[in-house]
Short mmCIF file of C-alpha atoms in Angstrom, two decimals:
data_model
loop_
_atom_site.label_atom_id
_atom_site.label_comp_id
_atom_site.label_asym_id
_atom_site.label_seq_id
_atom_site.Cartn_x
_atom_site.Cartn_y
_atom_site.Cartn_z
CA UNK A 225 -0.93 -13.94 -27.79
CA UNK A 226 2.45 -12.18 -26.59
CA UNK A 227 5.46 -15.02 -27.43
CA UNK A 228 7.67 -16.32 -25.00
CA UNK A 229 10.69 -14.03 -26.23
CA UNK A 230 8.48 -11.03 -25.74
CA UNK A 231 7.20 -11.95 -22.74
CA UNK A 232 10.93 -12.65 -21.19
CA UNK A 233 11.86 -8.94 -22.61
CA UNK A 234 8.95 -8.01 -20.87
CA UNK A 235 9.74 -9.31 -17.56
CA UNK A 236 13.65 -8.09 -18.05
CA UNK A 237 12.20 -4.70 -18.49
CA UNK A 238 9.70 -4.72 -15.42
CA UNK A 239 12.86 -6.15 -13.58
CA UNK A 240 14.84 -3.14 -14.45
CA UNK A 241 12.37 -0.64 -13.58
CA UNK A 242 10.82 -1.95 -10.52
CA UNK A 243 14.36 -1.70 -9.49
CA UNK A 244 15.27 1.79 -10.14
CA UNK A 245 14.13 3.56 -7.12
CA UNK A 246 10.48 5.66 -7.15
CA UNK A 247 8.30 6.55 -4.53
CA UNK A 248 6.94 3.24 -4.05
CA UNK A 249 10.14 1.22 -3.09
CA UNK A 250 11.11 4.81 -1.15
CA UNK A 251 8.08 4.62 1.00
CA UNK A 252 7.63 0.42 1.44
CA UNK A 253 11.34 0.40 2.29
CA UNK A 254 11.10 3.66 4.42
CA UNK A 255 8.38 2.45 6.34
CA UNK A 256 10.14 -1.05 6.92
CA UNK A 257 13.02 1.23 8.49
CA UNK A 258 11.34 3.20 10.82
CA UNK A 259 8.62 0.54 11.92
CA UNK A 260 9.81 -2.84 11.34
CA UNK A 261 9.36 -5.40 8.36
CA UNK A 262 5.24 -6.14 8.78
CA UNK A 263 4.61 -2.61 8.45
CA UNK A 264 6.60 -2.41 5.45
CA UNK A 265 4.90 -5.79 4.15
CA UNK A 266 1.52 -3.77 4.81
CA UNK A 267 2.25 -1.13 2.85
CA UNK A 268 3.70 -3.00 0.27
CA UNK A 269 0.26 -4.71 0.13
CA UNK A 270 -1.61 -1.40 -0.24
CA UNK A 271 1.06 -0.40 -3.03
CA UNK A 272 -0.02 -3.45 -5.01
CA UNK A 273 -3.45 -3.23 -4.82
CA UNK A 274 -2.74 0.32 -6.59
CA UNK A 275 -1.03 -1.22 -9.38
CA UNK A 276 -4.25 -3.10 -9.66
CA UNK A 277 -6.39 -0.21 -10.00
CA UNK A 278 -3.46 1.33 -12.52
CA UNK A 279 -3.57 -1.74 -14.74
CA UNK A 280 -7.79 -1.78 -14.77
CA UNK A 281 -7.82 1.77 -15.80
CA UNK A 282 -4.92 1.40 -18.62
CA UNK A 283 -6.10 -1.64 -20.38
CA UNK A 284 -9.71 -0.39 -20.62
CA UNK A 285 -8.55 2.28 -21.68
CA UNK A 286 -6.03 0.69 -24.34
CA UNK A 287 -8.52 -1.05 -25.44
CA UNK A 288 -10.80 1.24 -26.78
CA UNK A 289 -7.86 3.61 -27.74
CA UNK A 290 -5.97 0.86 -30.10
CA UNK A 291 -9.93 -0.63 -31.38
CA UNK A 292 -10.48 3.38 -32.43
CA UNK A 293 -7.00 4.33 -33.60
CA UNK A 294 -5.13 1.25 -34.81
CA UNK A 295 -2.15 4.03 -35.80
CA UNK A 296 -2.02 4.96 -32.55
CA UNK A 297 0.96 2.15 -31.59
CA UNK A 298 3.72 4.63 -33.11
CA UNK A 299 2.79 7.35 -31.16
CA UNK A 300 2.41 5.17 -28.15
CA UNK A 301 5.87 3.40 -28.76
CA UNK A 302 7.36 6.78 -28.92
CA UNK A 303 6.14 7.50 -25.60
CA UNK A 304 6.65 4.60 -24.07
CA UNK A 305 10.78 5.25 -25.50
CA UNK A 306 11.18 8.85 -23.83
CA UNK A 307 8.98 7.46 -20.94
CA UNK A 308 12.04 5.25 -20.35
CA UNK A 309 14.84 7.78 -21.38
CA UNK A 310 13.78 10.21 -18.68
CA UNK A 311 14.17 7.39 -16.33
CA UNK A 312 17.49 6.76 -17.21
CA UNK A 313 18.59 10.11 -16.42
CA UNK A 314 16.45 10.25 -13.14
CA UNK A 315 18.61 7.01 -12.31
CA UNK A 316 22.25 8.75 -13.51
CA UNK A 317 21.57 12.64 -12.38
CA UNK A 318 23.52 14.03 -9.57
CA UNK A 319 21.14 13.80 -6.04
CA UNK A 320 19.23 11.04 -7.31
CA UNK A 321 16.63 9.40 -4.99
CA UNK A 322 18.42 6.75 -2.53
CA UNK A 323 15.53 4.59 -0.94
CA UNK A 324 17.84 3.05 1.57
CA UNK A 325 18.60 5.83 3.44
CA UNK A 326 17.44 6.19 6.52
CA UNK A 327 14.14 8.11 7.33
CA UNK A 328 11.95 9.43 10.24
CA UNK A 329 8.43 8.85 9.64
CA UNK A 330 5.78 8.78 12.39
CA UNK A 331 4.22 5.39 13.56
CA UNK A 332 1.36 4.18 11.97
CA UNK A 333 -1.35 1.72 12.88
CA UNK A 334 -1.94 -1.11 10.11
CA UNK A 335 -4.93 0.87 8.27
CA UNK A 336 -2.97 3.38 7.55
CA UNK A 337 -0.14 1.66 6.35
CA UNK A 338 -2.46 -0.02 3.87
CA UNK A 339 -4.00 3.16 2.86
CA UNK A 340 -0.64 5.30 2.51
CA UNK A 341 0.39 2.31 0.35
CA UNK A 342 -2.64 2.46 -1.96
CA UNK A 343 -2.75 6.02 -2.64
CA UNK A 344 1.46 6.61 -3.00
CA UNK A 345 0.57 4.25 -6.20
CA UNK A 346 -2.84 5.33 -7.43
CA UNK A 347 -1.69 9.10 -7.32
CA UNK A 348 2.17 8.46 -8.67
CA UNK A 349 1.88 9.47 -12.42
CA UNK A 350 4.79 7.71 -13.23
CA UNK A 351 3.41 4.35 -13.06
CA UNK A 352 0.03 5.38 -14.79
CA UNK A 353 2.39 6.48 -17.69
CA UNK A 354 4.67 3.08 -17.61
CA UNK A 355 1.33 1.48 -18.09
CA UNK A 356 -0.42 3.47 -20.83
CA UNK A 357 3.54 3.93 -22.90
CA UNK A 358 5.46 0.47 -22.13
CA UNK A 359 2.28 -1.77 -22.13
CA UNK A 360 1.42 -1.07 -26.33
CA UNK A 361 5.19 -2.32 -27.29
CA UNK A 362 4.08 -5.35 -26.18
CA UNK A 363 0.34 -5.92 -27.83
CA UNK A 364 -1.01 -7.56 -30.88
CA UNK A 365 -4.26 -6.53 -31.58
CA UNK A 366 -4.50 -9.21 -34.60
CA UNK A 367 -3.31 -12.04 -32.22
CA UNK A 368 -6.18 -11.76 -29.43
CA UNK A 369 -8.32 -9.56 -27.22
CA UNK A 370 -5.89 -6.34 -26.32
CA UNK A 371 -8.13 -6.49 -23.05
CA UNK A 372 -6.46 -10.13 -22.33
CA UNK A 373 -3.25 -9.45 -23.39
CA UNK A 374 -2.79 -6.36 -21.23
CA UNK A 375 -4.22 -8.06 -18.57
CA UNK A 376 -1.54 -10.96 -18.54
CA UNK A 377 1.65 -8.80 -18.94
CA UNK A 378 -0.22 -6.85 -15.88
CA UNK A 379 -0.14 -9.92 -13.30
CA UNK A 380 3.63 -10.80 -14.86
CA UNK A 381 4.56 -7.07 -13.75
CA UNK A 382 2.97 -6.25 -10.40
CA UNK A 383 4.03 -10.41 -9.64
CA UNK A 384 7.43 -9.12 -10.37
CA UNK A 385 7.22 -5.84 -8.54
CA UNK A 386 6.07 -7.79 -5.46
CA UNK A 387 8.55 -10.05 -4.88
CA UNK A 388 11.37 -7.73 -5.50
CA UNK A 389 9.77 -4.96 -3.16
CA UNK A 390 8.70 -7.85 -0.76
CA UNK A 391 12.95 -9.06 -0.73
CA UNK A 392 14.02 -5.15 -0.33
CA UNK A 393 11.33 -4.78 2.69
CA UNK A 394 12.67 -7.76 4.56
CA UNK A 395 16.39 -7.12 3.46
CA UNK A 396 16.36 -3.42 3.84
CA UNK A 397 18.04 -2.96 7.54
CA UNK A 398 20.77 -5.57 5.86
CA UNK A 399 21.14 -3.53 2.67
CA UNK A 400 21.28 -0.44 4.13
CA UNK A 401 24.54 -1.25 6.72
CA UNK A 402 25.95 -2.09 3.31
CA UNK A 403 25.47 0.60 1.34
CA UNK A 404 26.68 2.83 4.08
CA UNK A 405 29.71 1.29 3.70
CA UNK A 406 29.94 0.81 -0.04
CA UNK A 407 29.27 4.16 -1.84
CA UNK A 408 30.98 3.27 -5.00
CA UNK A 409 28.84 0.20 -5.47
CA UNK A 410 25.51 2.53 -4.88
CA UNK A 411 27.03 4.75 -7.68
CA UNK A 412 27.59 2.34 -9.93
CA UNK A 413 24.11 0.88 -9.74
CA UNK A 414 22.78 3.82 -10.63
CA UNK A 415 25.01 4.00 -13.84
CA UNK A 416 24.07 0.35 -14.60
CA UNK A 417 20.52 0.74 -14.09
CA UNK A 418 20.80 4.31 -16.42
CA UNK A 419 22.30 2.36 -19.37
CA UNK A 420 19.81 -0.20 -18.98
CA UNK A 421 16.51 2.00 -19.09
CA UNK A 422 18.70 4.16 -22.34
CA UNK A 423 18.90 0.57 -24.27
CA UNK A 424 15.71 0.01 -23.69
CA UNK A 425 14.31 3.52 -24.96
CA UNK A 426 16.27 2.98 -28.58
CA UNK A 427 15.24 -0.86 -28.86
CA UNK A 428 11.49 0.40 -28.39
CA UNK A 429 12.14 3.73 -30.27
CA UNK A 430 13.57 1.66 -33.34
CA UNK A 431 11.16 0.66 -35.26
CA UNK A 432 11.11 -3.26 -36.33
CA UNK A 433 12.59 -4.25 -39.39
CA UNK A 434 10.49 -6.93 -41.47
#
């Protein structure tokens, strides 16, 4: 199975990217805003229950790739390393998404929340492709099932994703007064999360020497 130095590179990376903002912490923290911190806890909710359905699809599908096509992991890794590239310039380009700023969005009963949740994950490409490129870096096919595997780096990401979206909902009205006033600090968050994501696209697009 995955070793404990992969797995904490594993977690670093899920750290880093649930925190560069996508449509996910835009809407849970949006919603949290406009309607108060259950609704954004609701929606949250829905959000991971998405990943859920993201992390079924990709490691069935893994599975039966990587069984088929053992040469497959380069082409995957390479992937997975301009997957992560791209996000470091969506972190650094000018107009970049800000998820704490303020937004009007019309009330919604719980349901909905739920719902709006679940299908602003199951429809976001981006995370089906963070599943299908980043996952394989981290796999051993001659150490295990792949089905297994995938499955436990899938509860150590969306447990990760959860508790930092669940801090952001309940700390957004807080960490929005302070980014108002601290623009330069926003700015270079952005720039540290961009180098970040960049590092981690050349340590996966390197291959490993033996």
């Amino acid at each position: 199975m995955t070793g404990l130095h992969e797995l904490l590179f594993f977690s670093l990376a899920a750290l880093v990217l649930v925190l560069t903002p996508g449509p996910n912490m835009i809407y849970c923290v949006s919603r949290a805003l406009c309607q108060g911190r259950a609704a954004g806890l609701l929606s949250l909710a829905g959000v991971l229950l998405g990943f859920v359905v993201h992390l079924m699809a990709a490691s069935l599908g893994l599975t039966a790739l990587l069984l088929a096509v053992p040469f497959a992991f380069d082409a995957i890794r390479l992937a997975g390393a301009a997957y992560l590239a791209w996000l470091a310039w969506q972190a650094v380009k000018p107009g970049g998404a800000a998820p704490f700023q303020p937004r009007t969005l019309p009330t919604d009963p719980p349901r909905r929340l739920f719902a709006m949740g679940f299908l602003t994950n199951v429809l976001n490409p981006k995370v089906a492709m963070f599943y299908l490129s980043f996952f394989p870096q981290f796999l051993h096919p001659d150490q295990g099932s792949v089905l297994l595997q995938s499955l436990k780096l899938g509860a150590i990401q969306i447990g990760i994703s959860g508790a930092v979206n669940c801090a952001l909902v309940l700390g957004a009205a807080g960490i929005t007064v302070f980014l108002s006033r601290s623009e330069g600090w926003l700015r270079a968050q952005r720039w540290v999360m961009g180098s970040v994501l960049a590092a981690l696209a050349v340590r996966i697009a390197l291959p490993e020497r033996k």
